[in-house]
XYZ file of C-alpha atoms in Angstrom:
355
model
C 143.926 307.346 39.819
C 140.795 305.888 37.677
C 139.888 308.071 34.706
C 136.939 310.311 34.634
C 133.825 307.636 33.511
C 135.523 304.411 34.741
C 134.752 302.401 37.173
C 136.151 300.470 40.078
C 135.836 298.457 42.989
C 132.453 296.184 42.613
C 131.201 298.468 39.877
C 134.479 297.719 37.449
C 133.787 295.159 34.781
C 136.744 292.340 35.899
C 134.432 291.876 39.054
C 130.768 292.302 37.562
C 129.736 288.804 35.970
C 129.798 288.032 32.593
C 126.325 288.309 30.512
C 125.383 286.941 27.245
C 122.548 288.267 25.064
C 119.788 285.360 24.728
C 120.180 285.237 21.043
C 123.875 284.774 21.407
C 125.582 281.078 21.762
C 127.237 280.141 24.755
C 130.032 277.640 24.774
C 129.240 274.249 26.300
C 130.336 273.655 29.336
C 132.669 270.204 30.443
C 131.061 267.625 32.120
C 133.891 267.441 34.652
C 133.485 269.636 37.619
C 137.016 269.694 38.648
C 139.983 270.778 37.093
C 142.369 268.640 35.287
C 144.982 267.090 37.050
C 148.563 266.687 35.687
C 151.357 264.177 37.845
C 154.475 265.708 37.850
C 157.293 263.290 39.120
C 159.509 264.928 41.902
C 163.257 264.527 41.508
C 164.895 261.930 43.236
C 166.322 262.699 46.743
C 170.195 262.331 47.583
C 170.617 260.698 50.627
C 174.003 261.622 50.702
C 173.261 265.711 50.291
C 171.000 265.184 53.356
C 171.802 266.161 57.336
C 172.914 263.996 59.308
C 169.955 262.754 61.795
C 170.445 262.715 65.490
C 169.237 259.749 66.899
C 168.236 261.557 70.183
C 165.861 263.482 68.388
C 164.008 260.227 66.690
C 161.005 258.278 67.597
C 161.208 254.748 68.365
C 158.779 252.724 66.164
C 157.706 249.428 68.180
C 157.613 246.157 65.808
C 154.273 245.649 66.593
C 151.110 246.924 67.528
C 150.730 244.616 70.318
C 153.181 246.773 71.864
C 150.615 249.010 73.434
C 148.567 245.810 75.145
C 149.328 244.496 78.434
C 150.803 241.411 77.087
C 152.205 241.783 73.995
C 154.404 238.624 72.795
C 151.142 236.318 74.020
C 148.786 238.867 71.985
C 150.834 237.928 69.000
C 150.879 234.524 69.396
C 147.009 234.729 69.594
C 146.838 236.455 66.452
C 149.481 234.476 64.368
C 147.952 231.185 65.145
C 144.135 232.722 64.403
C 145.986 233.800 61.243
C 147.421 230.217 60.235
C 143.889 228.676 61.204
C 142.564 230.707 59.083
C 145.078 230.453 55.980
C 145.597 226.904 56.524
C 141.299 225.815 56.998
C 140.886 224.007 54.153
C 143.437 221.429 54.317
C 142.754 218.140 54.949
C 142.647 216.785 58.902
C 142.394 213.509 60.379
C 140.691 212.805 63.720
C 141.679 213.647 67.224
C 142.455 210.028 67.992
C 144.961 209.672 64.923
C 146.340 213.074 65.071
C 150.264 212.606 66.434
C 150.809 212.848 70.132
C 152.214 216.555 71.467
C 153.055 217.416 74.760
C 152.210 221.092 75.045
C 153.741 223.631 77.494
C 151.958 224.091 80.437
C 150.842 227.325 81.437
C 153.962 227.727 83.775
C 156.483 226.951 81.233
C 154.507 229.384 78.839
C 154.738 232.152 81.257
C 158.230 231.639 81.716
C 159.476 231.020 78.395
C 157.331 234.689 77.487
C 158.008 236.438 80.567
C 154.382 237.575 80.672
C 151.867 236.683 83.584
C 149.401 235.204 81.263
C 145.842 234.161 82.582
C 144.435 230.771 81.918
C 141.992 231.169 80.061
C 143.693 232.835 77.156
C 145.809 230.284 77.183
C 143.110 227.641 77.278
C 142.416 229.331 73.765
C 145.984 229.325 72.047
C 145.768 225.293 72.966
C 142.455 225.014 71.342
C 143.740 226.678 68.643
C 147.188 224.383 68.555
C 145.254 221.265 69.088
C 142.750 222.339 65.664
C 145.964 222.806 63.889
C 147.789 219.680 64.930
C 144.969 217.728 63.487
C 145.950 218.906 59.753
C 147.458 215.695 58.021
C 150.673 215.338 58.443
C 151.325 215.048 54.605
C 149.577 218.817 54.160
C 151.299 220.278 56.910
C 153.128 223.479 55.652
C 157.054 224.515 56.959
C 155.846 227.660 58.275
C 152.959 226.197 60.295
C 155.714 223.360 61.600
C 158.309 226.191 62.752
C 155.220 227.777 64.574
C 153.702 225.029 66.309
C 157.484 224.365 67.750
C 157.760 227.020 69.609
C 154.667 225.923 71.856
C 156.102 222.167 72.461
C 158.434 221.308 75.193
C 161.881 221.168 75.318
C 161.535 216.957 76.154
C 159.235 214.865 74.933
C 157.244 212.681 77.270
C 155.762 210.630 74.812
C 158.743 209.754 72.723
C 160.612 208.444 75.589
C 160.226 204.610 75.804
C 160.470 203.613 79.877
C 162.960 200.314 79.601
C 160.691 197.197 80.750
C 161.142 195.839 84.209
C 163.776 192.954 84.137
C 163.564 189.754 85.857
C 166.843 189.109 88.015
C 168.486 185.692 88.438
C 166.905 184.993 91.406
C 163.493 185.066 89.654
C 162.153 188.585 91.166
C 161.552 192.162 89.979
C 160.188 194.941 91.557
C 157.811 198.228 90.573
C 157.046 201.697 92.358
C 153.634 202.959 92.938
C 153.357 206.677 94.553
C 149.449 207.522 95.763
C 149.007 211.295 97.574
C 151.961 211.440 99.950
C 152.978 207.735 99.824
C 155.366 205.891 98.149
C 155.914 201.815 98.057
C 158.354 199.511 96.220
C 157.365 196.326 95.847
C 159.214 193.483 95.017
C 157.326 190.093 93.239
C 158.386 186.651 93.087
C 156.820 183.082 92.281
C 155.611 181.491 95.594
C 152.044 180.788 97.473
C 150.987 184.007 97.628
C 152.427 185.358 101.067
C 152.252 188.994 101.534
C 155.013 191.302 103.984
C 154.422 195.036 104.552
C 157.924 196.691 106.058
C 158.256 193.479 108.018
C 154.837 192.928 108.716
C 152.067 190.563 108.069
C 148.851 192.303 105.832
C 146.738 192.209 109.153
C 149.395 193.962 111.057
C 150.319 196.733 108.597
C 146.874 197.730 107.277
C 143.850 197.614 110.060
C 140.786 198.149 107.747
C 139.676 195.534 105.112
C 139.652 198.187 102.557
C 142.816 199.075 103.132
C 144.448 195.123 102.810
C 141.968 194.579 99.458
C 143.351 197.509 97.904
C 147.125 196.750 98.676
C 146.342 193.176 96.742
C 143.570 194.384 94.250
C 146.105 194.018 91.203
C 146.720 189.923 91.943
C 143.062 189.726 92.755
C 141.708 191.026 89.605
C 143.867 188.943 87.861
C 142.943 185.590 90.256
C 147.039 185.609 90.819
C 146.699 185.485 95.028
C 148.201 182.251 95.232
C 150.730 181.957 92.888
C 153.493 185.019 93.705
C 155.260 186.601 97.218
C 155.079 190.024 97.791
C 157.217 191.983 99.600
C 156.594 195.731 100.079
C 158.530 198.516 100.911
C 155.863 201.676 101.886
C 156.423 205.260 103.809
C 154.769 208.142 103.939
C 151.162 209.170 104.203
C 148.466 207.552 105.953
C 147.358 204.091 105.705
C 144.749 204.804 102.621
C 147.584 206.426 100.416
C 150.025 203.121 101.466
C 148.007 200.360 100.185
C 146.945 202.180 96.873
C 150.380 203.089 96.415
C 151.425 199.629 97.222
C 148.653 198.526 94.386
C 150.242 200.489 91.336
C 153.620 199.037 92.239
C 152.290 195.373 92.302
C 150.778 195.765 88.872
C 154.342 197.230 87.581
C 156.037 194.204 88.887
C 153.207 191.768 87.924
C 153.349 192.734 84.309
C 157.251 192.239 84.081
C 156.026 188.611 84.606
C 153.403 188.359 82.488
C 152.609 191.379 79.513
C 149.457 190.205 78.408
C 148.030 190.858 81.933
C 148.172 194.933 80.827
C 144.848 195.011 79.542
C 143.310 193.394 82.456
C 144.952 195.450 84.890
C 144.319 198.588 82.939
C 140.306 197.628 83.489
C 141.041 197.460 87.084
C 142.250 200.848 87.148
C 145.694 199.243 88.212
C 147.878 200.773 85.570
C 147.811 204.470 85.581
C 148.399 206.706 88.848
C 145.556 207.909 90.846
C 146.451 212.032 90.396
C 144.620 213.286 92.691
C 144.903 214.997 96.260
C 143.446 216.925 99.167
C 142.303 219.998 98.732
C 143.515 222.822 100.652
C 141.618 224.714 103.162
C 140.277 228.495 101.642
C 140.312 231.389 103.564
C 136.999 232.280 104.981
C 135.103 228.792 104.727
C 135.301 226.133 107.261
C 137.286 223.377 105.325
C 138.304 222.931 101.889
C 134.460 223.896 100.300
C 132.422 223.788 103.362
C 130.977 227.608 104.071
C 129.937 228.426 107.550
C 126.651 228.732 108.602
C 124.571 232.044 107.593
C 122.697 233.823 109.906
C 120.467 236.156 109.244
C 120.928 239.656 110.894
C 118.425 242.662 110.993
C 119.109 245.992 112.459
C 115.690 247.101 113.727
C 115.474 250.750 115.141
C 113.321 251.559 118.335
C 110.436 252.465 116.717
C 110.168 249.192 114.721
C 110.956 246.926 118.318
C 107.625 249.665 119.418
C 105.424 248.459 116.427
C 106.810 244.719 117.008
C 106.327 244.567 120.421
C 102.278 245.839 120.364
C 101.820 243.160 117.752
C 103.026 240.447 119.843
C 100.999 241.901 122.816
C 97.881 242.137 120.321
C 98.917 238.344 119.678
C 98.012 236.952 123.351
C 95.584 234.496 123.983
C 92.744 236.189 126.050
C 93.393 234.105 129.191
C 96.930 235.568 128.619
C 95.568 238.885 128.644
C 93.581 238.250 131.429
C 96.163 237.438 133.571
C 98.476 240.520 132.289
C 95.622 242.490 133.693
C 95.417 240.913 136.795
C 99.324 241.490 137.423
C 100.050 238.098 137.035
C 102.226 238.257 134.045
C 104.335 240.860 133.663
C 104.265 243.043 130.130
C 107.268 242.513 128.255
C 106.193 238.765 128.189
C 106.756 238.897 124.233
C 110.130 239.597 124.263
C 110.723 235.973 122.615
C 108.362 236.706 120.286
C 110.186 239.893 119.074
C 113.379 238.177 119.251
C 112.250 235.317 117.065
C 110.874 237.461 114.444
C 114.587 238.789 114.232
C 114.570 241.978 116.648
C 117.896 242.362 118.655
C 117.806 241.748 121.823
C 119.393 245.293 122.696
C 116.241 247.145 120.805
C 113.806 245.270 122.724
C 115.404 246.392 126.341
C 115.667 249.591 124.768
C 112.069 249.787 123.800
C 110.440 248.588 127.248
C 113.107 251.505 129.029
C 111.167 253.655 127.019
């Protein structure tokens, strides 16, 4: 119990503020507004004095953040080659044309080797990306940047396997395939006058169309060698078209096991590399492969509109039209090809004139 004369609560002197006379000196106050700040250094933990932890009870960490994407193992491939490209920017490259030959995995093989259904397009970027890196000099390249770009090169190289040249047998012949769309032909080339056999059959008989027999011979024709070798070609499947360009590709194999330095030549004449390309399929919904069908236009006109329509068309007629209306001569829904040439269906108009 508080003394007679003392105070407590707010009135006690621990709670009132502190005053100072105005003559009196007040100790300076820090400059520092917070308190001072002391690091203590906990004791080490013992491992061994700990509980054992349940591994039921504990949350499994992913090993990367891509983890929560829809594709994670192509996201970080993305984002490790941006990150090399961007380490490795400012070493020295050469140009596209001197920069080594890689064959790339396709988007299949990428896909498969991943197991993620990766669109196109982002992979249209990580080859962009592969092809800027590939460019570095070869002297600069670093050994993590050549253990990365492995991983997106096939398994077999097409480019470092050298096809074995076409041999000439002892009876003075060799042969070369040509494949065109569905077609494939062997043909088989030997020193003679320059007489041609199709499966047995003369040029004329094989191939109808003109095009057709100069494109089977358009590799000895470029190279004004008609009349100097026999060909005898072996051709099925596809139409007639696919035959006698396949049958071209397979005389320029066989006419360059004769004679090399005819490559470049042929390779002008667009006799040395295969023709890739083949019919499009038919879409669903058009008419052939591109071709849409035709549009027509379509309005669904109420009554009242075929009403307003129809007293236009009447308001339309010649007078000696009119006239004979009037007379009974014509009868009145004469304008019904009016109305349904401006787009009215044919089912408003009959509506309107029951009306």
């Amino acid at each position: 119990m508080a003394s007679k004369g003392s105070f407590t609560g707010i009135f006690s002197p621990s709670y009132c503020p502190k005053c100072y006379h105005q003559l009196s000196r007040v100790p300076r106050r820090s400059i520092q507004t917070t308190a001072k700040r002391t690091a203590i250094a906990a004791p080490p933990i013992d491992l061994d004095s700990l509980p054992p932890i349940d591994p039921s009870k504990g949350r499994i960490v992913p090993a990367s953040p891509s983890y929560f994407t829809a594709r994670p193992d192509s996201t970080d491939h993305f984002l490790q080659l941006q990150t090399l490209l961007r380490r490795h920017q400012t070493l020295p490259t050469i140009s596209a044309a001197q920069a080594p030959r890689v064959a790339w995995r396709t988007l299949v093989q990428y896909r498969l080797l991943i197991g993620e259904p990766v669109r196109a397009a982002k992979y249209h970027r990580i080859l962009e990306i592969l092809q800027r890196l590939n460019r570095i000099h070869p002297n600069a390249v670093p050994k993590d940047l050549k253990e990365t770009l492995e991983v997106f090169k096939r398994d077999v190289d097409p480019f470092a396997v050298i096809r074995p040249p076409a041999i000439i047998d002892e009876d003075g012949k060799t042969y070369g395939v040509g494949r065109r769309k569905e077609s494939s032909a062997k043909v088989y080339l030997v020193q003679g006058e320059g007489n041609v056999l199709i499966n047995g059959k003369s040029l004329n008989a094989a191939f109808g169309r003109i095009h057709d027999r100069e494109s089977a011979l358009w590799a000895l024709k470029a190279t004004s060698r008609l009349d100097k070798y026999n060909v005898w070609a072996l051709v099925k499947g596809g139409g007639t078209t696919g035959q006698a360009e396949a049958i071209t590709l397979g005389a320029a194999k066989a006419l360059m096991a004769f004679e090399p330095a005819l490559k470049p030549a042929l390779r002008r004449a667009g006799c040395v590399s295969r023709d890739p390309r083949r019919v499009e399929r038919k879409k669903p919904g058009k008419a052939k492969a591109r071709k849409m069908p035709a549009w027509v236009k379509r309005s669904a006109t109420t009554g009242d509109e075929a009403h307003k329509l129809m007293k236009q068309s009447r308001d339309k007629v010649p007078k000696a039209a009119a006239k004979r209306r009037k007379d009974g001569l014509v009868p009145a829904w004469v304008g019904t090809n009016h109305l349904t040439g401006t787009g009215v269906r044919s089912i408003d108009v009959l509506a309107a004139l029951m009306d």
